[in-house]
Coordinates of C-alpha atoms and ligand atoms in Angstrom, one line a residue:
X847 CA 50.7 128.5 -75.2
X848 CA 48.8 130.6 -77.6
X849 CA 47.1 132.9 -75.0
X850 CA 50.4 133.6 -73.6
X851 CA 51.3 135.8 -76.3
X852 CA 48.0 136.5 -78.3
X853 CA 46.2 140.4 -78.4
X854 CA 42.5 140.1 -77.7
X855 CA 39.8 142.0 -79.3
X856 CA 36.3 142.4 -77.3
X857 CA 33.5 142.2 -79.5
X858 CA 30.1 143.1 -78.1
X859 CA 27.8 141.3 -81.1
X860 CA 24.7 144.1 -80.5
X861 CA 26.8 147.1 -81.2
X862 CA 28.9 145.9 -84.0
X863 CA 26.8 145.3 -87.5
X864 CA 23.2 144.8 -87.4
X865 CA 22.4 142.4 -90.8
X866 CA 18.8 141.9 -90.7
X867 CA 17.6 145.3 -90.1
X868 CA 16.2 145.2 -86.5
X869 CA 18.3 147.9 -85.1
X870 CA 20.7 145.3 -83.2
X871 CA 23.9 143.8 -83.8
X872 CA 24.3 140.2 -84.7
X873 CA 26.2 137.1 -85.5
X874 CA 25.5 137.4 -89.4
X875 CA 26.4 140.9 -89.0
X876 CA 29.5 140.5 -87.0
X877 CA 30.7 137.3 -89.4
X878 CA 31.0 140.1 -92.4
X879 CA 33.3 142.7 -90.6
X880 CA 35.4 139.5 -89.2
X881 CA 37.8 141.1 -91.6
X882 CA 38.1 144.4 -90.1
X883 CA 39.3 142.4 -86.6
X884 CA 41.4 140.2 -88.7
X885 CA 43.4 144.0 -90.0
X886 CA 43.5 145.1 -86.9
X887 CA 46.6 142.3 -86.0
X888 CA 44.2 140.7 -82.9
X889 CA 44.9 136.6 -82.1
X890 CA 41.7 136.1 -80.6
X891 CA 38.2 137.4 -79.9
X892 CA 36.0 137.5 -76.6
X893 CA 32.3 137.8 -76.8
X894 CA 30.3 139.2 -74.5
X895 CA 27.5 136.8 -73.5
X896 CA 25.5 135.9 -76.5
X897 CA 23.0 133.8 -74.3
X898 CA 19.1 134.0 -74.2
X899 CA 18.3 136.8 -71.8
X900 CA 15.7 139.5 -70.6
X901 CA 18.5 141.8 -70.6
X902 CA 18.4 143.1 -67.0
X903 CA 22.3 143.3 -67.0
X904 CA 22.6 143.3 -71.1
X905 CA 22.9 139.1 -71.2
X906 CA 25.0 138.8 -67.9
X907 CA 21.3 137.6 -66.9
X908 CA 21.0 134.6 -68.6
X909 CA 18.1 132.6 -68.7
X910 CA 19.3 129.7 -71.0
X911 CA 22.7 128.6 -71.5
X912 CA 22.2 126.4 -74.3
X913 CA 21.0 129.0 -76.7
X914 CA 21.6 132.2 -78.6
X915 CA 19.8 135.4 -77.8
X916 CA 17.0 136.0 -80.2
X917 CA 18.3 139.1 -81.6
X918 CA 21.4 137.7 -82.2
X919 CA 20.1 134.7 -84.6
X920 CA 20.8 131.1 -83.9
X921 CA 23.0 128.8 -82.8
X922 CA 23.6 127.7 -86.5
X923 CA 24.6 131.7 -87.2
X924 CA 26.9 131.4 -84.3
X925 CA 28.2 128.3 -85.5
X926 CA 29.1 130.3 -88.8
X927 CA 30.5 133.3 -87.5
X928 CA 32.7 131.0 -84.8
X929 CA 33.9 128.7 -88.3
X930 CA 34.3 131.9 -90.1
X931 CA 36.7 133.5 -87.4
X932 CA 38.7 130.2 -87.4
X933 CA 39.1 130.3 -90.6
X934 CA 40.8 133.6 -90.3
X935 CA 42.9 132.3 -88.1
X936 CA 41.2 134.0 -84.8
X937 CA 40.3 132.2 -81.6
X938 CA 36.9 133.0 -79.9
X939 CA 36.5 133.0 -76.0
X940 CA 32.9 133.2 -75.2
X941 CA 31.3 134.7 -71.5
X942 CA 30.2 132.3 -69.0
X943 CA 28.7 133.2 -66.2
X944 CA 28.8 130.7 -63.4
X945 CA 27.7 133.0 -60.4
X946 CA 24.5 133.5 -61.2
X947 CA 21.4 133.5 -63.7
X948 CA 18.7 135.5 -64.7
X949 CA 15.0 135.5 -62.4
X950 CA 13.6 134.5 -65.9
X951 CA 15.9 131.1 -66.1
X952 CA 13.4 127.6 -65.8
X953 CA 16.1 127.1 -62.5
X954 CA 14.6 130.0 -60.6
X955 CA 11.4 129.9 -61.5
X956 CA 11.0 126.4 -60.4
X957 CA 12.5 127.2 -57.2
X958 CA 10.9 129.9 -56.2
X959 CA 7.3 128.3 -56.8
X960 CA 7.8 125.3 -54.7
X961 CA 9.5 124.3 -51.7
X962 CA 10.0 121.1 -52.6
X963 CA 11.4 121.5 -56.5
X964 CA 14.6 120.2 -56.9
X965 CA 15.5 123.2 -58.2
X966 CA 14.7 124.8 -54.8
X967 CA 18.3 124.1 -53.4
X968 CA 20.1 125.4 -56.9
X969 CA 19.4 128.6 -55.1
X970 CA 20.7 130.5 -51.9
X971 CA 17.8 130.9 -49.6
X972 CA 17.3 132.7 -46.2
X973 CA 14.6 133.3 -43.9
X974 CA 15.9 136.5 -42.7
X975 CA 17.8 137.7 -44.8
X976 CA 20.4 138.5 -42.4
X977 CA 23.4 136.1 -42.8
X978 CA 26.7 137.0 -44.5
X979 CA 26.3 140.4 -43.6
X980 CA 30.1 140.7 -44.1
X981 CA 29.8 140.6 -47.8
X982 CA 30.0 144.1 -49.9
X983 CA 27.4 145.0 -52.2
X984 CA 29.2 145.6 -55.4
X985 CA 26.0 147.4 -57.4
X986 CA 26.2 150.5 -54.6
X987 CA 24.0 153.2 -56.8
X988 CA 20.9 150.5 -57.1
X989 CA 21.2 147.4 -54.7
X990 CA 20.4 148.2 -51.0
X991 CA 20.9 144.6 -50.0
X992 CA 22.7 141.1 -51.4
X993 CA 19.1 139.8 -49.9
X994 CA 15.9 140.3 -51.8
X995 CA 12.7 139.1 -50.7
X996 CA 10.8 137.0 -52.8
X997 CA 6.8 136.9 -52.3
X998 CA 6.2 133.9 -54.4
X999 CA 9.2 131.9 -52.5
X1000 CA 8.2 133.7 -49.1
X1001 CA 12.0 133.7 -48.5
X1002 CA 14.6 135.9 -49.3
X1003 CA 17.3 134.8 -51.9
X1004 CA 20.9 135.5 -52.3
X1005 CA 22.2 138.3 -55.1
X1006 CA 26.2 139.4 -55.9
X1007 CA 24.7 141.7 -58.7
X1008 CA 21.3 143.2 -59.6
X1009 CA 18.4 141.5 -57.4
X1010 CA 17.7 140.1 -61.2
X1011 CA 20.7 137.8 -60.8
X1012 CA 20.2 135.4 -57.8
X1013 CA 23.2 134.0 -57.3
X1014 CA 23.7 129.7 -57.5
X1015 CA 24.1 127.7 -55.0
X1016 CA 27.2 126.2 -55.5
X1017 CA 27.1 123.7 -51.8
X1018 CA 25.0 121.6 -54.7
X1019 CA 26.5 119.2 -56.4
X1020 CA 23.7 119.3 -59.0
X1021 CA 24.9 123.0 -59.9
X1022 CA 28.4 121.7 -60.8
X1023 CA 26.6 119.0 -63.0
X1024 CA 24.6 122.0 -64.6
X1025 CA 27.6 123.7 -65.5
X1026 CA 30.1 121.3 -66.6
X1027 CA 27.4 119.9 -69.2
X1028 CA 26.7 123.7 -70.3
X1029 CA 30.8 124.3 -70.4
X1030 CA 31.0 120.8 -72.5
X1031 CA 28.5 121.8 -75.3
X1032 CA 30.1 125.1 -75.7
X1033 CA 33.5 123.4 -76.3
X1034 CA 32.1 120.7 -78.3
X1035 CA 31.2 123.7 -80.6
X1036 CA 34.7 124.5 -80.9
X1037 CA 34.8 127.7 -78.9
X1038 CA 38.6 128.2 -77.6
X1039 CA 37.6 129.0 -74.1
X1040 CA 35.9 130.7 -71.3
X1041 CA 36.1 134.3 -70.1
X1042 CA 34.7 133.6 -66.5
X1043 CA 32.4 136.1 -65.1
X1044 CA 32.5 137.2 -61.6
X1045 CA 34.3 134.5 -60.4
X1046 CA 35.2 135.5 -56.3
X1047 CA 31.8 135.3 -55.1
X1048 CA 30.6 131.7 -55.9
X1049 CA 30.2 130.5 -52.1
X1050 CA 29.1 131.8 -49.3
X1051 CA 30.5 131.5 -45.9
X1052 CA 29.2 133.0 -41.9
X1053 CA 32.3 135.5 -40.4
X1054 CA 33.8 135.7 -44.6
X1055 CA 33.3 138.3 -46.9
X1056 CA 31.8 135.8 -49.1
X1057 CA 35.0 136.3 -51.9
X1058 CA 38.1 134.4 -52.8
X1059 CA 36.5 131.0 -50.7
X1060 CA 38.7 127.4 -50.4
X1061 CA 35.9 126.0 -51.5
X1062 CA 35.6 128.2 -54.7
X1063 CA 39.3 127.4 -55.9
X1064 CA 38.3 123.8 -55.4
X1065 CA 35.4 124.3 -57.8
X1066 CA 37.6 126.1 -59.9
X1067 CA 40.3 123.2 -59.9
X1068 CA 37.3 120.9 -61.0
X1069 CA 36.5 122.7 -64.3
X1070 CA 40.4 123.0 -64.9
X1071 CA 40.8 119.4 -64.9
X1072 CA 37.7 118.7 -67.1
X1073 CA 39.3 121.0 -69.5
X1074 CA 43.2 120.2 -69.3
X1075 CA 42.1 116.2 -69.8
X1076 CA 39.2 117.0 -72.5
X1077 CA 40.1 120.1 -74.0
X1078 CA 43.6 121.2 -73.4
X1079 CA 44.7 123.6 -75.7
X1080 CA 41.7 125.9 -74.5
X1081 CA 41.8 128.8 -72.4
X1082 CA 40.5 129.8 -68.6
X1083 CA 39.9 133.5 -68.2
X1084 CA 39.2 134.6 -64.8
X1085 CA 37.4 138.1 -64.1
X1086 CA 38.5 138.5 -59.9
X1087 CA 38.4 142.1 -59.9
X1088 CA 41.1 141.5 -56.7
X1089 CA 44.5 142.7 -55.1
X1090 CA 47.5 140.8 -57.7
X1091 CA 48.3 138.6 -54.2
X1092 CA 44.4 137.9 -54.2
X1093 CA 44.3 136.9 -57.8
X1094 CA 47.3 134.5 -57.8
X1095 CA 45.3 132.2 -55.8
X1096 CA 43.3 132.1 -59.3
X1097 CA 45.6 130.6 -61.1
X1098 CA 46.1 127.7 -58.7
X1099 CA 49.2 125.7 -58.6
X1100 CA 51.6 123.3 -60.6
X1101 CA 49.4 120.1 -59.1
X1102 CA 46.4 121.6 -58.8
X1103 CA 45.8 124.9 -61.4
X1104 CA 42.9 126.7 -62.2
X1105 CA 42.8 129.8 -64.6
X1106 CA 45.4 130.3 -67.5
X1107 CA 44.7 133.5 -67.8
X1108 CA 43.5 136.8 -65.1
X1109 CA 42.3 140.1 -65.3
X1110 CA 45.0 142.4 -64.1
X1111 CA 42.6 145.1 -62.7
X1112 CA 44.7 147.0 -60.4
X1113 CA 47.1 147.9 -63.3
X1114 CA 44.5 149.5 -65.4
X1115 CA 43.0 153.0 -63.4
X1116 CA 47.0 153.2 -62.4
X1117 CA 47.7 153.5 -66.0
X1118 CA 45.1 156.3 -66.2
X1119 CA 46.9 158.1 -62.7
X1120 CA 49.9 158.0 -63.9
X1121 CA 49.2 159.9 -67.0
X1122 CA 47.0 162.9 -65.3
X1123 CA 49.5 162.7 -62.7
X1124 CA 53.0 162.6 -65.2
X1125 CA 54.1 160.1 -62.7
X1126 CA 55.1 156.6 -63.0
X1127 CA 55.2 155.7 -59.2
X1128 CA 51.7 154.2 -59.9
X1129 CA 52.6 152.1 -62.7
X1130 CA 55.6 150.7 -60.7
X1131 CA 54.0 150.5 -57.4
X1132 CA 51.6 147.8 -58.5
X1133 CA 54.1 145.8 -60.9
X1134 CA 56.4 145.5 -58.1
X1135 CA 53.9 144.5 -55.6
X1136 CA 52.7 141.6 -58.8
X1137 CA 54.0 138.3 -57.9
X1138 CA 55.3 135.6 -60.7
X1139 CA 52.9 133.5 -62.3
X1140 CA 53.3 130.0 -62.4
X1141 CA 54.2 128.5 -65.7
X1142 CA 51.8 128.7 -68.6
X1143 CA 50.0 131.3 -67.1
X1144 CA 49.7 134.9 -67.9
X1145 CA 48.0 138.1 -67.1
X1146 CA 45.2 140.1 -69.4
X1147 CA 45.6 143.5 -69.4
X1148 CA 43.3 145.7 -70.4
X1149 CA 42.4 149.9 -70.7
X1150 CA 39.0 149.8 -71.0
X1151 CA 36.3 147.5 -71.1
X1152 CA 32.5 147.4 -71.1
X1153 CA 31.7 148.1 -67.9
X1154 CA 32.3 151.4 -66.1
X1155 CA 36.3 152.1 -65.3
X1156 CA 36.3 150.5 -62.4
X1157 CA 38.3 152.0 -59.1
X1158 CA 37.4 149.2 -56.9
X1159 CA 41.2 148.8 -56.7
X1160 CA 42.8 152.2 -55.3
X1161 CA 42.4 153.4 -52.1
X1162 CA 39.9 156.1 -51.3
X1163 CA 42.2 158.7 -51.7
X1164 CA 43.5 158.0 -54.8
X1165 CA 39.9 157.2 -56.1
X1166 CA 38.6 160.7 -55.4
X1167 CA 41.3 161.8 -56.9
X1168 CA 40.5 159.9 -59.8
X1169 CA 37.1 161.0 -60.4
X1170 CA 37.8 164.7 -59.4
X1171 CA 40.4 164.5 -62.5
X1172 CA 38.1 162.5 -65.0
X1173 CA 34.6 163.3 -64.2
X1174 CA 34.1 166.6 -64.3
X1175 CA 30.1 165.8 -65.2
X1176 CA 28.6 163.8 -62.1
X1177 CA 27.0 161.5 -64.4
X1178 CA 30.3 160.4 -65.6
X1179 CA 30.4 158.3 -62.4
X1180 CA 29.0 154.8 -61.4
X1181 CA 29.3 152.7 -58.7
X1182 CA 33.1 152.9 -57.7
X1183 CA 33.8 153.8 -60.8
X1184 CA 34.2 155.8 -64.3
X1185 CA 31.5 155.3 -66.9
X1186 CA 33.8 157.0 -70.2
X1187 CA 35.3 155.6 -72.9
X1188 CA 38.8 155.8 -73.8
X1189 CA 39.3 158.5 -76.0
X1190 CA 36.8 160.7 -73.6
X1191 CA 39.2 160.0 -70.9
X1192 CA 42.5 161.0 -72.6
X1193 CA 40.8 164.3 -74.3
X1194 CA 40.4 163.0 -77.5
X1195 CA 44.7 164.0 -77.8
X1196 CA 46.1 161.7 -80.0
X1197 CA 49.4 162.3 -78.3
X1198 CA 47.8 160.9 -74.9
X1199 CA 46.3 158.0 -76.8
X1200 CA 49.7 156.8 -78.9
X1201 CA 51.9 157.0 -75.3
X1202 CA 48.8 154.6 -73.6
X1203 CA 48.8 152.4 -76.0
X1204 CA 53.0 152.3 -76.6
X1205 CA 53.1 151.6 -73.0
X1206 CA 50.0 148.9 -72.3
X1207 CA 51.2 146.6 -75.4
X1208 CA 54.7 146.7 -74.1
X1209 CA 53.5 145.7 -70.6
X1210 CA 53.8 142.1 -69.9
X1211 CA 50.4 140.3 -70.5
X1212 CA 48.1 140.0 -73.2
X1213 CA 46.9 142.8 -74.1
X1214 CA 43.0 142.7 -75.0
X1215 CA 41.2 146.0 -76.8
X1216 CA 37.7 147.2 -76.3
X1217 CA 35.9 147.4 -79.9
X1218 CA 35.8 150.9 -81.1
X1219 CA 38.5 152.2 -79.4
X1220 CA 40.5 151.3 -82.3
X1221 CA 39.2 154.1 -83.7
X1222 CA 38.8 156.5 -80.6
X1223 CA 35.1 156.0 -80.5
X1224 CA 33.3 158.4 -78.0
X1225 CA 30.7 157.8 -75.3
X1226 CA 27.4 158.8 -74.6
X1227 CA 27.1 160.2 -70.8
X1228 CA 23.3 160.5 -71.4
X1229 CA 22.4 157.0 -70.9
X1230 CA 21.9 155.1 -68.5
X1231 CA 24.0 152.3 -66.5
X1232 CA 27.2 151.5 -68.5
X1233 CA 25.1 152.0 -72.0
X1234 CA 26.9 155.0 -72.8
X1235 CA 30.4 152.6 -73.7
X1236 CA 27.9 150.4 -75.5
X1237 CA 26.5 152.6 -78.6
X1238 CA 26.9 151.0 -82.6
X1239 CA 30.1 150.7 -83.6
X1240 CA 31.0 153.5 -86.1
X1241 CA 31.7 152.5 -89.6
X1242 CA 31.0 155.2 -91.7
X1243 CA 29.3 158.6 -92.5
X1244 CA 26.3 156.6 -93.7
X1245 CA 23.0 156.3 -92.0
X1246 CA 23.3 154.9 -88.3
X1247 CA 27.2 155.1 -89.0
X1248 CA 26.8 152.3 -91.3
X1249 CA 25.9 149.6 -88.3
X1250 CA 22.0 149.3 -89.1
X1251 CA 19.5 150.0 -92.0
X1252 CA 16.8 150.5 -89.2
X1253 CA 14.7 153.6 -88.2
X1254 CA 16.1 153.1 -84.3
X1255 CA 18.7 151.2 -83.5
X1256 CA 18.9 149.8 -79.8
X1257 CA 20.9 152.6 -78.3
X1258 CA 21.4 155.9 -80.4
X1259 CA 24.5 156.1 -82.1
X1260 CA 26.8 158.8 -81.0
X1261 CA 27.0 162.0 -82.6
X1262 CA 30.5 161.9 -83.1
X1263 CA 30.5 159.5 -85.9
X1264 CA 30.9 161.8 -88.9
X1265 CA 34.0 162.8 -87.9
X1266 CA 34.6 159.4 -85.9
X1267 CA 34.5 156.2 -87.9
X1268 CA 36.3 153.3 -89.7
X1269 CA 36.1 154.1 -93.0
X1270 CA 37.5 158.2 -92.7
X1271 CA 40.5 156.5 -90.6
X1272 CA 41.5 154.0 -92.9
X1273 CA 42.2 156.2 -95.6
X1274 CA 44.5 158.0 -93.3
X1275 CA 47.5 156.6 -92.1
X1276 CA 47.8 158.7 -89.2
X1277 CA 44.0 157.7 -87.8
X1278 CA 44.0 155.9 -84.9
X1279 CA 43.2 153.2 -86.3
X1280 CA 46.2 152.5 -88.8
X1281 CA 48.3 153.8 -85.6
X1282 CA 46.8 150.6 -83.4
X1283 CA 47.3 148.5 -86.7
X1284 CA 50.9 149.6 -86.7
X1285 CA 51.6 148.8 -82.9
X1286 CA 50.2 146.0 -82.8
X1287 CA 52.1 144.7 -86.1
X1288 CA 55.4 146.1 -84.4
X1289 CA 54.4 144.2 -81.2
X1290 CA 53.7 141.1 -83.0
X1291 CA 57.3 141.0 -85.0
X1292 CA 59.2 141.1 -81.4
X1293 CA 59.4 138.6 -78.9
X1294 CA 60.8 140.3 -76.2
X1295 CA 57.3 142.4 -75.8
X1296 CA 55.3 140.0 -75.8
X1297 CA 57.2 137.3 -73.9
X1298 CA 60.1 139.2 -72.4
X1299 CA 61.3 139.8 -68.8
X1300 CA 60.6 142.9 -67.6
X1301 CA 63.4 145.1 -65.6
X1302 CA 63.3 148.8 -64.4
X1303 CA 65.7 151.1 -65.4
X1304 CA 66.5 154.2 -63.7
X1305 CA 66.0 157.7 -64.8
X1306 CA 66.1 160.0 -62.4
X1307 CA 62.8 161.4 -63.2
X1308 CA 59.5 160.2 -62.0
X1309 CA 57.7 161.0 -64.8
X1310 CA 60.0 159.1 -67.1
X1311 CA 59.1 155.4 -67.2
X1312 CA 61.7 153.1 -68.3
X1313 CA 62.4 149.5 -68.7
X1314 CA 63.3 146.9 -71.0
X1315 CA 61.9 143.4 -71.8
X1316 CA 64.4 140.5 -73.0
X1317 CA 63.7 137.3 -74.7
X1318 CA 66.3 135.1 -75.3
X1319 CA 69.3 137.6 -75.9
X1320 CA 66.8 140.4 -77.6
X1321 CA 65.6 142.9 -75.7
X1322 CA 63.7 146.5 -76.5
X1323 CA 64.2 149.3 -74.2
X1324 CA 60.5 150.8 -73.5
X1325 CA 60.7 154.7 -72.7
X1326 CA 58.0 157.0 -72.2
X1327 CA 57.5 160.9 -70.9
X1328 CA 54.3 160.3 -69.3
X1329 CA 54.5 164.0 -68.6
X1330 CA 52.4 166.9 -71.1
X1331 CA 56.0 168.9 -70.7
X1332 CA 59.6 168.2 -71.8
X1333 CA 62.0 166.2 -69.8
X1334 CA 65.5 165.4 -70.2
X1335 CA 67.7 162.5 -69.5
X1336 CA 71.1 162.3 -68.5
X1337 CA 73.3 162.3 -71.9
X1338 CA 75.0 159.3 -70.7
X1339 CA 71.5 157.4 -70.7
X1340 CA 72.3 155.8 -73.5
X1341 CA 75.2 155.3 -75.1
X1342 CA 75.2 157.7 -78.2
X1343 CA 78.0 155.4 -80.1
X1344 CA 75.3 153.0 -80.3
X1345 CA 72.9 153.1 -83.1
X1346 CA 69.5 152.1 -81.4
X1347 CA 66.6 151.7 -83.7
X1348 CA 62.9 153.2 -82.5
X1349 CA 60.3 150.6 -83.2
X1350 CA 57.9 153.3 -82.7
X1351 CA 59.5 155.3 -85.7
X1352 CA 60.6 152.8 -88.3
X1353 CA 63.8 153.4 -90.4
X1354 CA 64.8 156.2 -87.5
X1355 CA 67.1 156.1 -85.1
X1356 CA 66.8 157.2 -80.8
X1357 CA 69.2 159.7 -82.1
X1358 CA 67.1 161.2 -85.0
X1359 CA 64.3 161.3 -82.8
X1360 CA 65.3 163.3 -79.5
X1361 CA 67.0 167.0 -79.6
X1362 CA 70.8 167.0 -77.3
X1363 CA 70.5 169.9 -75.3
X1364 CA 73.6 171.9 -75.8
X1365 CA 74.2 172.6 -72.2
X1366 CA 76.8 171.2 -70.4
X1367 CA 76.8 167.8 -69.0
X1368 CA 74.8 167.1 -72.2
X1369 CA 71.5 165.7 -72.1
X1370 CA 68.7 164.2 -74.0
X1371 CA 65.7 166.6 -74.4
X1372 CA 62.4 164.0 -74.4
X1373 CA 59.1 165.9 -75.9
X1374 CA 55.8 165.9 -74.0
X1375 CA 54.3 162.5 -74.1
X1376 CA 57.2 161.5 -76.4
X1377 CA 56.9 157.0 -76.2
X1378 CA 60.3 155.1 -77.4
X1379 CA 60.4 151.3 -78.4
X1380 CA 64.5 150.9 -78.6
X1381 CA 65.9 148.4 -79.8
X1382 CA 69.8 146.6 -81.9
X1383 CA 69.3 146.1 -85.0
X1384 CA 68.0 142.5 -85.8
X1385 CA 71.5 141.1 -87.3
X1386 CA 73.3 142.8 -84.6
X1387 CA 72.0 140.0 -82.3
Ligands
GLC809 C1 30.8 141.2 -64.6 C2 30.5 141.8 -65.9 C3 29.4 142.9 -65.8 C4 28.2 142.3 -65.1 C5 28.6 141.5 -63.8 C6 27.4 140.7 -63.3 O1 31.4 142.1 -63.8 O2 31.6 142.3 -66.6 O3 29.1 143.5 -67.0 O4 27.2 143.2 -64.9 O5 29.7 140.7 -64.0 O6 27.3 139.5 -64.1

């Protein structure tokens, strides 16, 4: 299926082109740099939620699911941009958020008026506020409860996420109905799918922690069905921010499935510890301890997203450890977590950033990127919440890096983008950007990394990560030093007599490419950081 093998882009609409002049991205805007996604080599698009909102948690509080936020345009805009990106040939998932709405949606302010609405019961309601006390709160720096009393109601209601957010009751079959007709007029606008927000905590269960229910998967079944007999072809993204054996579950079985596609967060801050740490053991702990998927399925894997770098999946050791290495500022933390953007987190060292990205898009999954860090866009550590991986997208050396014509645009744009922005890196063909273009391109043209089987192969050197992926008789041999010092490999590693070709450094050989130490046994001298995509040539096959 096309997801299996497609490259995502995220696309937040408010940070990338503002085309009326308001100071905030929208769909007008986004439609006319469709074309820079399209270069980039991306299959598909995800949008973050584009919905009516107050804005309490930036449109994850939605408070009408039928529309288009104001400041976005209107549904006929988003309409355009979604034919436009078809037309280039580019999917587009769109957020749905199925845990919870905004205090500001008709639902809650019905129910929390009167007893007797029928919108009362859409709602989790207590008089105490003291069940499910088992359940973790997941905002830790500004939630003190998953209860919050409500004075109009005179009960307390039920909250996952800010106390903005109540959460649906989802023991109603009337909230099903809700959101199968809200899921059926998005895809009768043609969107290709759903990324699924939040997705553990949509019942609530006495002695549980409230996460991964039966009686979620069943709900989840439910909208798989409607989709596979209605809408096959479209795709399922769950976000379960869970253990890989805790996430399977997600994507249900042969007679009864449920997502296509998952998150894989416990790969992701592993990535980032194996780096600092110039040691794969990370990287292959958690791939070994990742079960098969069931067919048609496939994982999303991802380095950064918009939300803070989230640790929720280490253990507490290896989490302090994470933020004593990448947050030297306090203020760099949130929650359990790591509010910096990519190239913040690698030192802005290109070397760091080519080796992360060798290594993710030869991972198995589909690999989905966080706009602007194709170019290595910074962060602001100044603002609040996780705005600081939100700022305009940086276009040029023009006036608000060439997002908006406005005085002030809805967050500052960073202070980087002189130096940092689209147009400077396209003229270069080292930038970060023509470097993504270029892996991604070389991904695209093989198989075996994108659909391949992956096996480990020894090198007697933990920080040396090695496997290959095969497809159907091909394979590439993936080889990184995720070390900042040189290594060296046994000289009978590979077979010298054999001319490999490095994807990564077209028209060169492995030989042209690594120094043979003269010492004897020989060996194979590996720089700092050095990344290798191996491979026969194509006719040898
Ligand atoms: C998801 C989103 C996050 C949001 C939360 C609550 O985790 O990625 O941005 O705040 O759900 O909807």
């Amino acid at each position: 299926m096309w997801y299996q093998t497609a490259v995502f882009y995220e696309l937040y609409i408010r940070a990338y082109k503002d085309s009326n002049g308001d100071g905030r991205g929208d769909f007008r805007g986004a439609i006319e740099k469709l074309d820079h996604i399209q270069s980039l080599g991306v299959n598909a698009i995800w949008i973050l939620p584009h919905y009516p909102s107050p804005l309490q948690d930036d449109g994850y509080d939605i408070s009408d699911y039928y529309g288009v936020h104001p400041d976005y345009g209107s549904l006929d805009d988003f309409q355009t941009f979604l034919d436009a990106a078809h037309q280039r040939g580019l999917k587009v998932v769109i957020d749905i958020v199925l845990n919870h709405t905004s205090d500001q949606h008709p639902w809650f302010q019905a129910a929390r008026r009167d007893k007797k609405s029928p919108y009362r019961d859409y709602y989790v309601w207590s008089d105490t506020g003291a069940e499910y006390p088992d359940a973790r709160i997941i905002f830790l720096d500004t939630e003190p409860a998953n209860w919050t009393y409500d004075e109009l109601a005179g009960q307390y209601y039920w909250h996952r996420f800010y106390a903005s957010q109540p959460d649906l009751n989802y023991d109603n079959p009337q909230v099903h109905a809700e959101m199968f007709r809200i899921m059926r007029f998005w895809l009768d606008l043609g969107v290709d799918g759903f990324r699924a927000d939040a997705v553990p905590y949509l019942y609530e269960r006495e002695g549980t922690n409230c996460e991964n229910l039966p009686e979620t998967h069943r709900f989840l079944q439910k909208v798989r069905r409607m989709m596979d007999v209605e809408y096959p072809d479209r795709v399922l993204i769950a976000e379960a921010n869970q253990w890989p054996e805790d996430v399977l579950p997600y994507f249900g079985t042969p007679a009864a499935p449920e997502f296509h596609v998952c998150f894989h967060f416990p790969i992701m801050p592993r990535l980032f510890m194996a780096l600092k740490k110039g040691d794969k053991t990370p990287i292959v702990d958690i791939l070994n301890r990742t079960p098969p998927l069931p067919p048609g399925a496939q994982w999303m894997t991802f380095l950064r997203n918009h939300d803070e770098l989230t640790l929720e999946m280490v253990t507490e050791e290896e989490r302090e450890w994470m933020w004593q290495q990448y947050t030297p500022d306090p203020r760099m933390r949130l929650n359990l977590g790591i509010r910096r953007r990519l190239a913040s987190l690698l030192d802005n060292d290109k070397r760091k950033w080519f080796l992360l990205h060798a290594l993710f898009l030869s991972l198995p999954g589909a690999p989905i990127i966080y706009y602007g860090d194709e170019i290595g866009m910074g962060d602001n550590i100044q603002l609040p919440d996780r705005y600081g991986c939100r700022t305009p997208m940086q276009w040029d050396d023009g006036r608000n890096a060439g997002f908006s014509h406005a005085a002030e645009t809805y967050l500052p744009v960073n202070a980087d983008y002189q130096q940092i922005n689209v147009a400077e890196q396209e003229a270069d063909p080292d930038s970060y950007l023509n470097l993504l273009r270029f892996l991604l391109r070389t991904r695209q043209s093989e198989a075996a990394l994108r659909q391949g089987d992956l096996d480990w192969v020894e090198t007697g050197d933990t920080a040396v990560l090695a496997y290959t992926r095969r497809w159907q008789g091909r394979w590439v041999l993936c080889l990184y030093n995720l070390s900042g010092e040189t290594r060296t490999l046994p000289g009978d590693f590979i077979n010298a007599s054999q001319p490999l070709h490095d994807l990564l450094h077209p028209g060169q050989t492995w030989q042209d490419n690594v120094r043979v130490c003269s010492n004897e046994p020989r060996e194979w001298e590996l720089a700092p950081f050095a990344a290798f995509w191996l491979a026969k040539e194509k006719s040898a096959d």
